[in-house]
CSV table of C-alpha atoms in Angstrom, one decimal:
chain,number,residue,atom,x,y,z
L,34,PHE,CA,99.0,68.5,0.5
L,35,VAL,CA,103.1,69.4,-0.7
L,36,VAL,CA,104.6,68.9,-4.4
L,37,VAL,CA,107.9,68.9,-4.1
L,38,ASP,CA,109.5,68.2,-7.8
L,39,ASP,CA,112.0,69.1,-10.5
L,40,LEU,CA,114.3,67.5,-8.3
L,41,GLY,CA,117.0,64.2,-8.8
L,42,PHE,CA,116.3,60.9,-7.3
L,43,ASP,CA,118.6,61.3,-4.8
L,44,ASP,CA,118.4,65.3,-4.1
L,45,VAL,CA,116.8,64.5,-1.0
L,46,GLY,CA,118.2,63.5,2.3
L,47,PHE,CA,115.2,60.6,2.7
L,48,ARG,CA,116.8,58.9,-0.6
L,49,SER,CA,120.6,59.2,-0.1
L,50,GLY,CA,121.9,61.7,3.2
L,51,ASP,CA,123.6,63.9,0.7
L,52,ILE,CA,121.2,66.5,1.0
L,53,HIS,CA,120.0,67.6,4.2
L,54,THR,CA,116.4,68.0,3.9
L,55,PRO,CA,114.8,67.5,7.1
L,56,HIS,CA,111.2,69.1,6.4
L,57,ILE,CA,111.3,67.1,3.3
L,58,ASP,CA,112.0,64.0,5.0
L,59,ALA,CA,109.5,64.9,7.9
L,60,LEU,CA,106.8,64.9,5.3
L,61,ALA,CA,108.1,61.4,3.1
L,62,THR,CA,107.9,59.7,6.6
L,63,HIS,CA,104.3,60.6,7.5
L,64,GLY,CA,103.0,61.2,4.3
L,65,VAL,CA,102.7,59.5,0.3
L,66,VAL,CA,106.1,59.5,-2.2
L,67,LEU,CA,104.5,59.1,-5.7
L,68,GLU,CA,107.6,56.2,-6.5
L,69,GLN,CA,105.6,54.9,-9.9
L,70,TYR,CA,104.1,57.4,-12.2
L,71,TYR,CA,103.9,58.2,-15.7
L,72,ALA,CA,104.8,62.3,-16.5
L,73,GLN,CA,105.5,63.7,-19.3
L,74,ASP,CA,108.9,64.6,-20.6
L,75,VAL,CA,108.8,68.6,-19.8
L,76,CYS,CA,108.0,70.3,-17.4
L,77,SER,CA,104.5,72.2,-18.9
L,78,PRO,CA,102.8,69.7,-19.7
L,79,SER,CA,103.4,68.0,-16.3
L,80,ARG,CA,102.7,71.2,-14.6
L,81,ALA,CA,99.1,71.3,-16.6
L,82,SER,CA,98.5,68.1,-16.1
L,83,PHE,CA,98.8,67.7,-12.5
L,84,LEU,CA,97.2,70.7,-12.2
L,85,SER,CA,93.9,69.8,-14.4
L,86,GLY,CA,94.0,66.4,-13.9
L,87,ARG,CA,94.1,65.4,-17.2
L,88,TYR,CA,96.6,64.4,-20.3
L,89,ALA,CA,98.0,66.8,-22.2
L,90,LEU,CA,96.0,66.4,-25.8
L,91,HIS,CA,93.0,67.2,-23.0
L,92,HIS,CA,94.1,70.3,-22.3
L,93,SER,CA,96.5,71.5,-24.7
L,94,VAL,CA,99.9,72.5,-22.7
L,95,VAL,CA,102.2,69.8,-25.5
L,96,ASP,CA,105.5,71.3,-24.5
L,97,TRP,CA,107.1,73.4,-22.4
L,98,ILE,CA,105.9,77.4,-22.5
L,99,PRO,CA,108.2,79.9,-24.4
L,100,PRO,CA,108.4,83.4,-22.0
L,101,ALA,CA,106.9,85.5,-24.9
L,102,SER,CA,104.2,82.9,-25.7
L,103,SER,CA,100.5,84.1,-26.3
L,104,TYR,CA,99.2,80.3,-24.1
L,105,GLY,CA,98.9,78.9,-21.2
L,106,LEU,CA,96.8,76.2,-19.7
L,107,PRO,CA,93.6,77.0,-20.9
L,108,THR,CA,91.0,79.1,-18.2
L,109,ASN,CA,88.7,77.0,-18.5
L,110,LEU,CA,90.3,74.3,-17.3
L,111,THR,CA,89.1,73.5,-13.5
L,112,THR,CA,92.9,73.3,-11.0
L,113,MET,CA,92.8,71.4,-8.4
L,114,ALA,CA,93.5,74.5,-6.6
L,115,ASP,CA,90.0,75.5,-7.7
L,116,VAL,CA,89.4,72.0,-5.7
L,117,PHE,CA,90.2,72.3,-2.7
L,118,LYS,CA,90.1,76.4,-2.2
L,119,GLY,CA,86.0,75.4,-3.0
L,120,ALA,CA,86.7,72.8,0.0
L,121,GLY,CA,87.8,75.4,1.9
L,122,TYR,CA,91.5,75.0,2.6
L,123,VAL,CA,94.2,78.0,1.8
L,124,THR,CA,96.0,77.4,-1.6
L,125,ARG,CA,99.4,78.3,-1.9
L,126,ALA,CA,101.9,78.1,-4.5
L,127,VAL,CA,105.6,79.0,-4.0
L,128,GLY,CA,108.3,78.3,-7.2
L,129,LYS,CA,108.3,78.0,-10.6
L,130,TRP,CA,104.5,78.8,-12.4
L,131,HIS,CA,105.7,78.2,-16.3
L,132,LEU,CA,102.1,77.5,-17.2
L,133,GLY,CA,101.3,81.2,-18.5
L,134,PHE,CA,101.4,84.7,-17.9
L,135,TYR,CA,101.0,86.8,-20.8
L,136,LYS,CA,97.3,87.7,-19.2
L,137,TRP,CA,96.8,88.1,-15.6
L,138,ASP,CA,94.0,85.0,-15.8
L,139,TYR,CA,96.8,82.7,-16.4
L,140,THR,CA,98.7,83.1,-12.9
L,141,PRO,CA,98.5,81.4,-10.5
L,142,THR,CA,96.3,83.6,-7.7
L,143,PHE,CA,93.9,83.3,-11.1
L,144,ARG,CA,93.8,79.5,-10.7
L,145,GLY,CA,92.8,78.9,-7.4
L,146,PHE,CA,95.6,79.8,-5.3
L,147,ASP,CA,95.2,82.4,-2.9
L,148,SER,CA,98.6,83.6,-2.9
L,149,PHE,CA,102.0,82.9,-4.7
L,150,VAL,CA,105.7,83.7,-4.3
L,151,GLY,CA,107.8,82.5,-7.7
L,152,PHE,CA,108.6,83.1,-10.8
L,153,TYR,CA,107.1,82.9,-13.8
L,154,THR,CA,108.6,81.5,-16.4
L,155,GLY,CA,110.1,78.1,-17.0
L,156,GLY,CA,113.7,79.2,-15.1
L,157,GLU,CA,116.0,82.4,-14.1
L,158,ASP,CA,118.7,82.6,-12.3
L,159,TYR,CA,118.8,82.0,-9.0
L,160,PHE,CA,120.8,84.8,-7.6
L,161,THR,CA,119.4,87.9,-10.2
L,162,HIS,CA,115.8,86.8,-10.9
L,163,GLN,CA,115.8,87.5,-14.5
L,164,SER,CA,114.8,85.5,-17.3
L,165,SER,CA,114.5,86.4,-21.0
L,166,GLY,CA,116.1,89.8,-20.1
L,167,GLY,CA,114.4,91.0,-17.2
L,168,TYR,CA,112.8,90.3,-13.3
L,169,ASP,CA,110.8,88.1,-12.9
L,170,PHE,CA,110.3,86.7,-9.2
L,171,ARG,CA,106.7,87.6,-8.1
L,172,ASN,CA,104.8,88.0,-4.9
L,173,ASP,CA,100.8,88.2,-4.8
L,174,THR,CA,99.5,87.9,-2.5
L,175,ALA,CA,95.7,87.7,-2.7
L,176,PRO,CA,93.6,86.1,-4.9
L,177,GLN,CA,92.9,87.5,-8.3
L,178,CYS,CA,96.2,90.0,-7.9
L,179,GLY,CA,97.2,91.3,-11.1
L,180,GLU,CA,97.7,94.8,-12.3
L,181,ASN,CA,98.2,96.8,-9.2
L,182,CYS,CA,99.4,93.5,-6.6
L,183,SER,CA,101.7,91.4,-8.2
L,184,GLN,CA,105.0,92.5,-7.2
L,185,VAL,CA,108.4,91.8,-8.8
L,186,LEU,CA,110.8,90.8,-5.6
L,187,TRP,CA,114.8,92.5,-5.3
L,188,ALA,CA,114.4,94.0,-8.7
């Protein structure tokens, strides 16, 4: 199961051919491409809905989550990663999290993912890996990878 998001409509080879994306193109050819669906207007509620299977009014993430916020996807909600992991799958997350990180319990490896490489905030400079004045490119190598495990890469 692979989700590729935050792309423009033509930002994949199988749509326009302008951008070379052979692996994504192969997944699209042999998998399912969602063509019509409902999404929230910004990323955090969309991600929360996707992972929890609930509408925003039921998971309480109704806008993007600013970096200094003390909330995130509620920890009492089961995520897709929890369900897949319970069924015996290995779960990995790569890229942007943006579902809260003010406590370790809100980060990806506490939400059902076996590992995570990416950034916790909603955006960063892709060359310096800075967001809001600090480095935010994480390598969480194990389930429940918090203090003394989670590493900031390339600081």
